[in-house]
PDB file of C-alpha atoms in Angstrom:
ATOM      1  CA  MET A 186     -17.355 -17.284  45.875  1.00 35.00           C
ATOM      2  CA  GLU A 187     -19.468 -20.041  47.347  1.00 37.00           C
ATOM      3  CA  VAL A 188     -18.068 -23.553  47.303  1.00 36.00           C
ATOM      4  CA  GLY A 189     -19.279 -25.374  44.207  1.00 40.00           C
ATOM      5  CA  LEU A 190     -19.992 -22.210  42.206  1.00 45.00           C
ATOM      6  CA  ILE A 191     -18.657 -22.679  38.685  1.00 66.00           C
ATOM      7  CA  ARG A 192     -17.489 -19.740  36.588  1.00 89.00           C
ATOM      8  CA  LYS A 193     -19.059 -19.700  33.145  1.00 92.00           C
ATOM      9  CA  LYS A 194     -17.041 -20.447  30.028  1.00 97.00           C
ATOM     10  CA  VAL A 195     -16.387 -17.425  27.814  1.00 98.00           C
ATOM     11  CA  ILE A 196     -15.114 -17.293  24.227  1.00 98.00           C
ATOM     12  CA  ILE A 197     -14.178 -13.829  22.922  1.00 98.00           C
ATOM     13  CA  ALA A 198     -13.315 -13.304  19.248  1.00 98.00           C
ATOM     14  CA  ASN A 199     -10.875 -10.497  18.479  1.00 98.00           C
ATOM     15  CA  TRP A 200     -11.026  -9.742  14.771  1.00 98.00           C
ATOM     16  CA  LYS A 201      -8.354  -7.034  14.999  1.00 97.00           C
ATOM     17  CA  MET A 202      -8.063  -5.027  11.747  1.00 98.00           C
ATOM     18  CA  ASN A 203      -9.978  -7.516   9.621  1.00 98.00           C
ATOM     19  CA  LYS A 204     -13.355  -7.618   7.828  1.00 98.00           C
ATOM     20  CA  ILE A 205     -15.391  -4.944   6.103  1.00 98.00           C
ATOM     21  CA  LEU A 206     -19.169  -4.768   6.556  1.00 98.00           C
ATOM     22  CA  ALA A 207     -20.062  -7.254   3.836  1.00 98.00           C
ATOM     23  CA  GLU A 208     -17.581  -9.778   5.215  1.00 98.00           C
ATOM     24  CA  ALA A 209     -18.905  -9.322   8.758  1.00 98.00           C
ATOM     25  CA  GLU A 210     -22.482  -9.896   7.611  1.00 98.00           C
ATOM     26  CA  GLU A 211     -21.485 -12.980   5.637  1.00 98.00           C
ATOM     27  CA  PHE A 212     -19.672 -14.302   8.723  1.00 98.00           C
ATOM     28  CA  LEU A 213     -22.749 -13.902  10.917  1.00 98.00           C
ATOM     29  CA  GLN A 214     -25.018 -15.560   8.350  1.00 98.00           C
ATOM     30  CA  GLU A 215     -22.874 -18.674   8.564  1.00 98.00           C
ATOM     31  CA  PHE A 216     -21.902 -18.509  12.242  1.00 98.00           C
ATOM     32  CA  LEU A 217     -25.203 -17.840  14.002  1.00 98.00           C
ATOM     33  CA  PRO A 218     -27.034 -21.019  12.884  1.00 98.00           C
ATOM     34  CA  LEU A 219     -24.074 -23.083  14.084  1.00 98.00           C
ATOM     35  CA  ILE A 220     -24.295 -21.875  17.696  1.00 97.00           C
ATOM     36  CA  GLN A 221     -28.011 -21.224  18.170  1.00 95.00           C
ATOM     37  CA  ASP A 222     -28.431 -24.072  20.680  1.00 95.00           C
ATOM     38  CA  VAL A 223     -25.379 -23.149  22.768  1.00 96.00           C
ATOM     39  CA  ASP A 224     -26.302 -22.206  26.328  1.00 94.00           C
ATOM     40  CA  GLN A 225     -23.253 -23.003  28.494  1.00 94.00           C
ATOM     41  CA  VAL A 226     -20.796 -20.585  26.873  1.00 97.00           C
ATOM     42  CA  GLU A 227     -20.913 -16.809  26.705  1.00 97.00           C
ATOM     43  CA  MET A 228     -19.834 -15.585  23.281  1.00 98.00           C
ATOM     44  CA  ALA A 229     -18.676 -12.171  22.126  1.00 98.00           C
ATOM     45  CA  ILE A 230     -17.105 -10.726  19.002  1.00 98.00           C
ATOM     46  CA  CYS A 231     -14.836  -7.674  18.992  1.00 98.00           C
ATOM     47  CA  PRO A 232     -14.965  -6.454  15.377  1.00 98.00           C
ATOM     48  CA  PRO A 233     -13.518  -3.254  13.885  1.00 98.00           C
ATOM     49  CA  PHE A 234     -15.398  -0.141  14.990  1.00 98.00           C
ATOM     50  CA  THR A 235     -16.856   0.251  11.491  1.00 98.00           C
ATOM     51  CA  CYS A 236     -18.784  -3.015  11.880  1.00 98.00           C
ATOM     52  CA  LEU A 237     -20.242  -2.505  15.355  1.00 98.00           C
ATOM     53  CA  ASP A 238     -23.540  -0.816  14.506  1.00 97.00           C
ATOM     54  CA  ARG A 239     -24.448  -3.158  11.640  1.00 97.00           C
ATOM     55  CA  MET A 240     -23.468  -6.225  13.627  1.00 98.00           C
ATOM     56  CA  GLN A 241     -25.565  -5.104  16.587  1.00 98.00           C
ATOM     57  CA  GLN A 242     -28.596  -5.017  14.296  1.00 97.00           C
ATOM     58  CA  LYS A 243     -27.864  -8.584  13.220  1.00 97.00           C
ATOM     59  CA  LEU A 244     -27.247  -9.829  16.763  1.00 98.00           C
ATOM     60  CA  VAL A 245     -30.522  -8.691  18.316  1.00 95.00           C
ATOM     61  CA  ASP A 246     -32.215 -11.689  19.979  1.00 94.00           C
ATOM     62  CA  THR A 247     -29.095 -13.849  19.608  1.00 97.00           C
ATOM     63  CA  LYS A 248     -26.745 -15.168  22.270  1.00 95.00           C
ATOM     64  CA  VAL A 249     -23.720 -13.312  20.901  1.00 98.00           C
ATOM     65  CA  PHE A 250     -22.487 -10.087  22.482  1.00 98.00           C
ATOM     66  CA  LEU A 251     -20.304  -7.322  21.063  1.00 98.00           C
ATOM     67  CA  GLY A 252     -17.081  -5.853  22.340  1.00 98.00           C
ATOM     68  CA  GLY A 253     -14.885  -2.947  21.366  1.00 98.00           C
ATOM     69  CA  GLN A 254     -11.228  -3.499  20.565  1.00 98.00           C
ATOM     70  CA  ASN A 255     -10.146  -0.317  22.323  1.00 98.00           C
ATOM     71  CA  LEU A 256     -11.363   2.994  23.733  1.00 98.00           C
ATOM     72  CA  PHE A 257      -9.965   6.367  24.768  1.00 98.00           C
ATOM     73  CA  TYR A 258      -9.541   7.465  28.373  1.00 98.00           C
ATOM     74  CA  GLU A 259     -11.539  10.693  28.027  1.00 98.00           C
ATOM     75  CA  LYS A 260     -15.321  10.772  27.850  1.00 95.00           C
ATOM     76  CA  GLY A 261     -15.393  13.083  24.817  1.00 96.00           C
ATOM     77  CA  GLY A 262     -13.841  16.150  23.255  1.00 97.00           C
ATOM     78  CA  ALA A 263     -11.212  17.148  20.716  1.00 98.00           C
ATOM     79  CA  PHE A 264      -9.487  13.785  20.312  1.00 98.00           C
ATOM     80  CA  THR A 265      -9.400  13.118  16.580  1.00 98.00           C
ATOM     81  CA  GLY A 266      -9.604   9.471  15.639  1.00 96.00           C
ATOM     82  CA  GLU A 267     -10.461   8.182  19.107  1.00 97.00           C
ATOM     83  CA  ILE A 268     -13.613   6.487  20.395  1.00 98.00           C
ATOM     84  CA  ALA A 269     -15.301   7.005  23.760  1.00 98.00           C
ATOM     85  CA  ALA A 270     -16.698   4.413  26.132  1.00 98.00           C
ATOM     86  CA  ASP A 271     -20.216   5.814  25.745  1.00 98.00           C
ATOM     87  CA  MET A 272     -19.918   5.427  21.963  1.00 98.00           C
ATOM     88  CA  LEU A 273     -19.146   1.733  22.399  1.00 98.00           C
ATOM     89  CA  LYS A 274     -22.034   1.368  24.819  1.00 98.00           C
ATOM     90  CA  ASP A 275     -24.316   3.162  22.359  1.00 97.00           C
ATOM     91  CA  THR A 276     -23.476   0.660  19.609  1.00 97.00           C
ATOM     92  CA  GLY A 277     -24.428  -2.255  21.838  1.00 97.00           C
ATOM     93  CA  CYS A 278     -21.079  -3.300  23.285  1.00 98.00           C
ATOM     94  CA  LYS A 279     -20.960  -5.276  26.511  1.00 98.00           C
ATOM     95  CA  TYR A 280     -17.183  -5.712  26.586  1.00 98.00           C
ATOM     96  CA  VAL A 281     -14.057  -3.783  25.643  1.00 98.00           C
ATOM     97  CA  LEU A 282     -10.474  -5.001  25.236  1.00 98.00           C
ATOM     98  CA  ILE A 283      -7.932  -2.955  27.163  1.00 98.00           C
ATOM     99  CA  GLY A 284      -4.161  -3.340  27.239  1.00 97.00           C
ATOM    100  CA  HIS A 285      -3.813  -5.791  24.363  1.00 96.00           C
ATOM    101  CA  SER A 286      -0.142  -6.490  23.731  1.00 93.00           C
ATOM    102  CA  GLU A 287      -0.337  -4.980  20.257  1.00 93.00           C
ATOM    103  CA  ARG A 288      -1.388  -1.687  21.824  1.00 96.00           C
ATOM    104  CA  ARG A 289       1.214  -1.953  24.573  1.00 95.00           C
ATOM    105  CA  HIS A 290       4.094  -2.795  22.267  1.00 92.00           C
ATOM    106  CA  ILE A 291       3.185  -1.228  18.900  1.00 95.00           C
ATOM    107  CA  LEU A 292       1.339   1.851  20.143  1.00 95.00           C
ATOM    108  CA  ALA A 293       3.327   2.312  23.364  1.00 96.00           C
ATOM    109  CA  GLU A 294       0.392   2.299  25.785  1.00 97.00           C
ATOM    110  CA  ASP A 295       1.696   2.205  29.350  1.00 96.00           C
ATOM    111  CA  ASP A 296       0.052   1.066  32.568  1.00 96.00           C
ATOM    112  CA  ASP A 297      -1.091   4.597  33.441  1.00 97.00           C
ATOM    113  CA  VAL A 298      -2.986   4.908  30.150  1.00 98.00           C
ATOM    114  CA  ILE A 299      -4.445   1.447  30.634  1.00 98.00           C
ATOM    115  CA  LYS A 300      -5.632   2.280  34.146  1.00 98.00           C
ATOM    116  CA  ARG A 301      -7.400   5.402  32.875  1.00 98.00           C
ATOM    117  CA  LYS A 302      -9.088   3.340  30.174  1.00 98.00           C
ATOM    118  CA  LEU A 303     -10.231   0.775  32.719  1.00 98.00           C
ATOM    119  CA  GLN A 304     -11.811   3.531  34.791  1.00 98.00           C
ATOM    120  CA  VAL A 305     -13.830   5.071  31.950  1.00 98.00           C
ATOM    121  CA  ALA A 306     -14.955   1.621  30.789  1.00 98.00           C
ATOM    122  CA  ILE A 307     -16.319   0.777  34.237  1.00 98.00           C
ATOM    123  CA  GLU A 308     -17.996   4.178  34.552  1.00 97.00           C
ATOM    124  CA  ALA A 309     -19.757   3.618  31.215  1.00 98.00           C
ATOM    125  CA  GLY A 310     -21.059   0.194  32.248  1.00 98.00           C
ATOM    126  CA  LEU A 311     -18.725  -1.797  29.999  1.00 98.00           C
ATOM    127  CA  ILE A 312     -16.924  -4.923  31.191  1.00 98.00           C
ATOM    128  CA  PRO A 313     -13.214  -4.460  30.497  1.00 98.00           C
ATOM    129  CA  ILE A 314     -11.104  -7.391  29.375  1.00 98.00           C
ATOM    130  CA  LEU A 315      -7.651  -6.526  30.705  1.00 98.00           C
ATOM    131  CA  CYS A 316      -4.932  -8.209  28.658  1.00 98.00           C
ATOM    132  CA  VAL A 317      -1.666  -9.080  30.395  1.00 97.00           C
ATOM    133  CA  GLY A 318       1.348 -11.096  29.330  1.00 96.00           C
ATOM    134  CA  GLU A 319       5.102 -11.227  28.997  1.00 95.00           C
ATOM    135  CA  THR A 320       7.429 -11.157  25.998  1.00 91.00           C
ATOM    136  CA  LEU A 321       9.704 -14.074  25.157  1.00 88.00           C
ATOM    137  CA  ALA A 322      12.730 -12.171  26.454  1.00 88.00           C
ATOM    138  CA  GLU A 323      10.944 -11.496  29.744  1.00 92.00           C
ATOM    139  CA  ARG A 324      10.016 -15.161  30.120  1.00 89.00           C
ATOM    140  CA  GLU A 325      13.515 -16.354  29.318  1.00 88.00           C
ATOM    141  CA  SER A 326      14.983 -13.929  31.868  1.00 94.00           C
ATOM    142  CA  LYS A 327      12.580 -15.219  34.567  1.00 94.00           C
ATOM    143  CA  GLN A 328      10.696 -11.909  34.631  1.00 95.00           C
ATOM    144  CA  ALA A 329       7.309 -13.201  33.432  1.00 94.00           C
ATOM    145  CA  ILE A 330       5.657 -13.218  36.859  1.00 96.00           C
ATOM    146  CA  PRO A 331       6.858  -9.749  37.957  1.00 97.00           C
ATOM    147  CA  ILE A 332       5.809  -8.311  34.574  1.00 97.00           C
ATOM    148  CA  VAL A 333       2.295  -9.750  34.768  1.00 97.00           C
ATOM    149  CA  LYS A 334       1.901  -8.642  38.382  1.00 98.00           C
ATOM    150  CA  ALA A 335       2.968  -5.123  37.418  1.00 97.00           C
ATOM    151  CA  GLN A 336       0.384  -5.084  34.628  1.00 98.00           C
ATOM    152  CA  LEU A 337      -2.329  -6.266  37.032  1.00 98.00           C
ATOM    153  CA  ALA A 338      -1.508  -3.321  39.310  1.00 97.00           C
ATOM    154  CA  SER A 339      -3.571  -1.201  36.888  1.00 97.00           C
ATOM    155  CA  LEU A 340      -6.609  -2.717  38.635  1.00 98.00           C
ATOM    156  CA  GLN A 341      -5.904  -0.938  41.910  1.00 97.00           C
ATOM    157  CA  GLY A 342      -8.983   1.184  42.633  1.00 96.00           C
ATOM    158  CA  ILE A 343     -10.932  -0.309  39.688  1.00 97.00           C
ATOM    159  CA  LYS A 344     -14.268  -1.836  40.658  1.00 95.00           C
ATOM    160  CA  PRO A 345     -15.261  -5.253  39.268  1.00 96.00           C
ATOM    161  CA  PRO A 346     -16.612  -6.787  37.133  1.00 95.00           C
ATOM    162  CA  ILE A 347     -13.521  -7.284  35.022  1.00 97.00           C
ATOM    163  CA  ILE A 348     -12.167 -10.153  32.932  1.00 98.00           C
ATOM    164  CA  ILE A 349      -8.465 -10.958  32.686  1.00 98.00           C
ATOM    165  CA  ALA A 350      -6.942 -12.330  29.478  1.00 98.00           C
ATOM    166  CA  TYR A 351      -3.507 -13.863  29.882  1.00 97.00           C
ATOM    167  CA  GLU A 352      -1.775 -13.539  26.508  1.00 94.00           C
ATOM    168  CA  PRO A 353       1.932 -14.329  26.433  1.00 93.00           C
ATOM    169  CA  VAL A 354       3.206 -11.946  23.759  1.00 88.00           C
ATOM    170  CA  TRP A 355       5.417 -14.607  22.216  1.00 80.00           C
ATOM    171  CA  ALA A 356       2.337 -16.744  21.462  1.00 76.00           C
ATOM    172  CA  ILE A 357       0.161 -14.115  19.757  1.00 72.00           C
ATOM    173  CA  GLY A 358      -0.132 -14.645  16.030  1.00 67.00           C
ATOM    174  CA  THR A 359       2.946 -16.878  15.967  1.00 70.00           C
ATOM    175  CA  GLY A 360       1.294 -20.290  15.875  1.00 69.00           C
ATOM    176  CA  ILE A 361       3.205 -21.113  19.066  1.00 72.00           C
ATOM    177  CA  ASN A 362       0.990 -21.419  22.104  1.00 69.00           C
ATOM    178  CA  ALA A 363       1.900 -21.768  25.748  1.00 83.00           C
ATOM    179  CA  SER A 364       1.345 -25.240  27.105  1.00 91.00           C
ATOM    180  CA  ALA A 365      -1.789 -25.761  29.143  1.00 94.00           C
ATOM    181  CA  ASP A 366       0.394 -26.278  32.215  1.00 95.00           C
ATOM    182  CA  ASP A 367       2.283 -23.022  31.582  1.00 92.00           C
ATOM    183  CA  ALA A 368      -0.983 -21.140  31.151  1.00 95.00           C
ATOM    184  CA  GLN A 369      -2.471 -22.682  34.308  1.00 97.00           C
ATOM    185  CA  GLU A 370       0.602 -21.768  36.338  1.00 96.00           C
ATOM    186  CA  MET A 371       0.359 -18.106  35.328  1.00 97.00           C
ATOM    187  CA  CYS A 372      -3.422 -17.944  35.658  1.00 98.00           C
ATOM    188  CA  ALA A 373      -3.202 -19.345  39.182  1.00 98.00           C
ATOM    189  CA  ILE A 374      -0.705 -16.576  39.984  1.00 98.00           C
ATOM    190  CA  ILE A 375      -3.089 -14.037  38.429  1.00 98.00           C
ATOM    191  CA  ARG A 376      -5.920 -15.291  40.623  1.00 98.00           C
ATOM    192  CA  GLN A 377      -3.723 -14.988  43.710  1.00 98.00           C
ATOM    193  CA  GLU A 378      -2.825 -11.433  42.705  1.00 98.00           C
ATOM    194  CA  LEU A 379      -6.527 -10.617  42.304  1.00 98.00           C
ATOM    195  CA  LYS A 380      -7.031 -11.851  45.854  1.00 97.00           C
ATOM    196  CA  ALA A 381      -4.406  -9.345  47.025  1.00 97.00           C
ATOM    197  CA  ILE A 382      -5.968  -6.510  45.005  1.00 97.00           C
ATOM    198  CA  TYR A 383      -9.597  -7.313  45.888  1.00 97.00           C
ATOM    199  CA  ASP A 384     -10.536 -10.240  48.113  1.00 96.00           C
ATOM    200  CA  GLU A 385     -10.905 -14.027  47.981  1.00 96.00           C
ATOM    201  CA  SER A 386     -14.506 -13.943  46.754  1.00 95.00           C
ATOM    202  CA  THR A 387     -13.776 -11.530  43.894  1.00 96.00           C
ATOM    203  CA  ALA A 388     -10.643 -13.416  42.892  1.00 97.00           C
ATOM    204  CA  GLN A 389     -12.478 -16.731  42.721  1.00 96.00           C
ATOM    205  CA  ALA A 390     -15.385 -15.229  40.768  1.00 96.00           C
ATOM    206  CA  THR A 391     -13.214 -13.444  38.159  1.00 97.00           C
ATOM    207  CA  ILE A 392     -13.114 -14.991  34.695  1.00 98.00           C
ATOM    208  CA  ILE A 393      -9.607 -15.560  33.339  1.00 98.00           C
ATOM    209  CA  LEU A 394      -9.077 -16.272  29.653  1.00 98.00           C
ATOM    210  CA  TYR A 395      -6.082 -17.563  27.714  1.00 96.00           C
ATOM    211  CA  GLY A 396      -5.098 -15.990  24.411  1.00 94.00           C
ATOM    212  CA  GLY A 397      -2.306 -16.745  21.992  1.00 89.00           C
ATOM    213  CA  SER A 398      -2.609 -19.034  18.951  1.00 88.00           C
ATOM    214  CA  VAL A 399      -5.794 -20.644  20.287  1.00 93.00           C
ATOM    215  CA  LYS A 400      -7.228 -23.247  17.931  1.00 93.00           C
ATOM    216  CA  GLU A 401      -9.480 -26.280  17.922  1.00 96.00           C
ATOM    217  CA  GLU A 402      -6.585 -28.641  18.615  1.00 95.00           C
ATOM    218  CA  ASN A 403      -5.498 -26.996  21.869  1.00 94.00           C
ATOM    219  CA  LEU A 404      -8.533 -25.279  23.405  1.00 97.00           C
ATOM    220  CA  ALA A 405      -9.758 -28.263  25.424  1.00 97.00           C
ATOM    221  CA  GLY A 406      -6.391 -28.543  27.141  1.00 96.00           C
ATOM    222  CA  PHE A 407      -6.663 -24.954  28.364  1.00 96.00           C
ATOM    223  CA  LEU A 408     -10.299 -25.201  29.404  1.00 97.00           C
ATOM    224  CA  ASN A 409      -9.646 -28.315  31.481  1.00 96.00           C
ATOM    225  CA  MET A 410      -7.310 -26.315  33.723  1.00 97.00           C
ATOM    226  CA  PRO A 411      -8.875 -25.136  37.012  1.00 96.00           C
ATOM    227  CA  ASP A 412      -8.038 -21.437  36.646  1.00 97.00           C
ATOM    228  CA  LEU A 413      -8.798 -21.024  32.920  1.00 97.00           C
ATOM    229  CA  ASP A 414     -12.355 -20.111  32.008  1.00 97.00           C
ATOM    230  CA  GLY A 415     -12.202 -19.482  28.286  1.00 98.00           C
ATOM    231  CA  ALA A 416     -10.241 -17.966  25.469  1.00 98.00           C
ATOM    232  CA  LEU A 417      -9.542 -14.729  23.650  1.00 98.00           C
ATOM    233  CA  VAL A 418      -9.255 -15.915  20.064  1.00 97.00           C
ATOM    234  CA  GLY A 419      -7.521 -14.060  17.243  1.00 95.00           C
ATOM    235  CA  GLY A 420      -6.864 -15.631  13.849  1.00 95.00           C
ATOM    236  CA  ALA A 421      -9.050 -18.693  14.409  1.00 96.00           C
ATOM    237  CA  SER A 422     -12.054 -16.447  15.068  1.00 98.00           C
ATOM    238  CA  LEU A 423     -12.058 -15.072  11.524  1.00 98.00           C
ATOM    239  CA  ASN A 424     -13.545 -18.287  10.166  1.00 98.00           C
ATOM    240  CA  PRO A 425     -17.163 -18.909  11.239  1.00 98.00           C
ATOM    241  CA  LEU A 426     -16.870 -22.702  11.315  1.00 98.00           C
ATOM    242  CA  SER A 427     -13.638 -22.558  13.304  1.00 98.00           C
ATOM    243  CA  LEU A 428     -15.113 -20.148  15.862  1.00 98.00           C
ATOM    244  CA  ALA A 429     -18.275 -22.237  16.149  1.00 98.00           C
ATOM    245  CA  ASN A 430     -16.181 -25.340  16.775  1.00 98.00           C
ATOM    246  CA  LEU A 431     -14.265 -23.524  19.519  1.00 98.00           C
ATOM    247  CA  VAL A 432     -17.548 -22.506  21.137  1.00 98.00           C
ATOM    248  CA  ARG A 433     -18.786 -26.092  21.010  1.00 97.00           C
ATOM    249  CA  ILE A 434     -15.608 -27.330  22.656  1.00 97.00           C
ATOM    250  CA  GLY A 435     -16.339 -24.902  25.471  1.00 96.00           C
ATOM    251  CA  GLU A 436     -19.926 -26.090  25.598  1.00 96.00           C
ATOM    252  CA  ASN A 437     -18.877 -29.713  25.922  1.00 94.00           C
ATOM    253  CA  ILE A 438     -16.437 -28.948  28.725  1.00 89.00           C
ATOM    254  CA  GLY A 439     -18.710 -26.448  30.453  1.00 66.00           C
TER     255      GLY A 439
END
């Protein structure tokens, strides 16, 4: 990355298993007018699969992108209940979340599965958002750094562009967030690991997000850190005014 080049700010909303179509449409009706003059922050929403097509219709000619919350590691076939990368691309997705802690810990996805998902996402032209992070027990036993490095090893052989989201598991949905200093320390380590996996230029150009109980009161602290470029937002993204305020905080800092 050239000296002086600034990575753009990115705010990604992860709605998880929330909102039916009518609620998604109502959200956009309120949210879009609030952010129409934003130009320094890239915005994306990862809604449930059932909302993707309708939301894409509403987001044409807006500055908001779509992302999938997950995908399967095969391109198609007899895989009941799964969704392929090309299906996400066909519904207008730019991004896809991969390796979210809820899928790692609730649905037992391991690093091999995550690597296969990264590969099919890249092949389909999607930008994967690889989620990494340690549990509270791992942090307390001084294993946070080795755990995150092991999760990043899924990137070996995966071509950029990718986005990394550092989400300490103990901060997701708990109301307890890592301090800005804690997040910066880990994100700096992540960037160094990216240098080892790729090269200096790629590492410096890669966007790294923080996720875990992000809200209006703490976002600025994260975004003011040198290695944090944005946020992956869960609960706070379900309210259009709250999400718009988060975007505007990014705009003011960006």
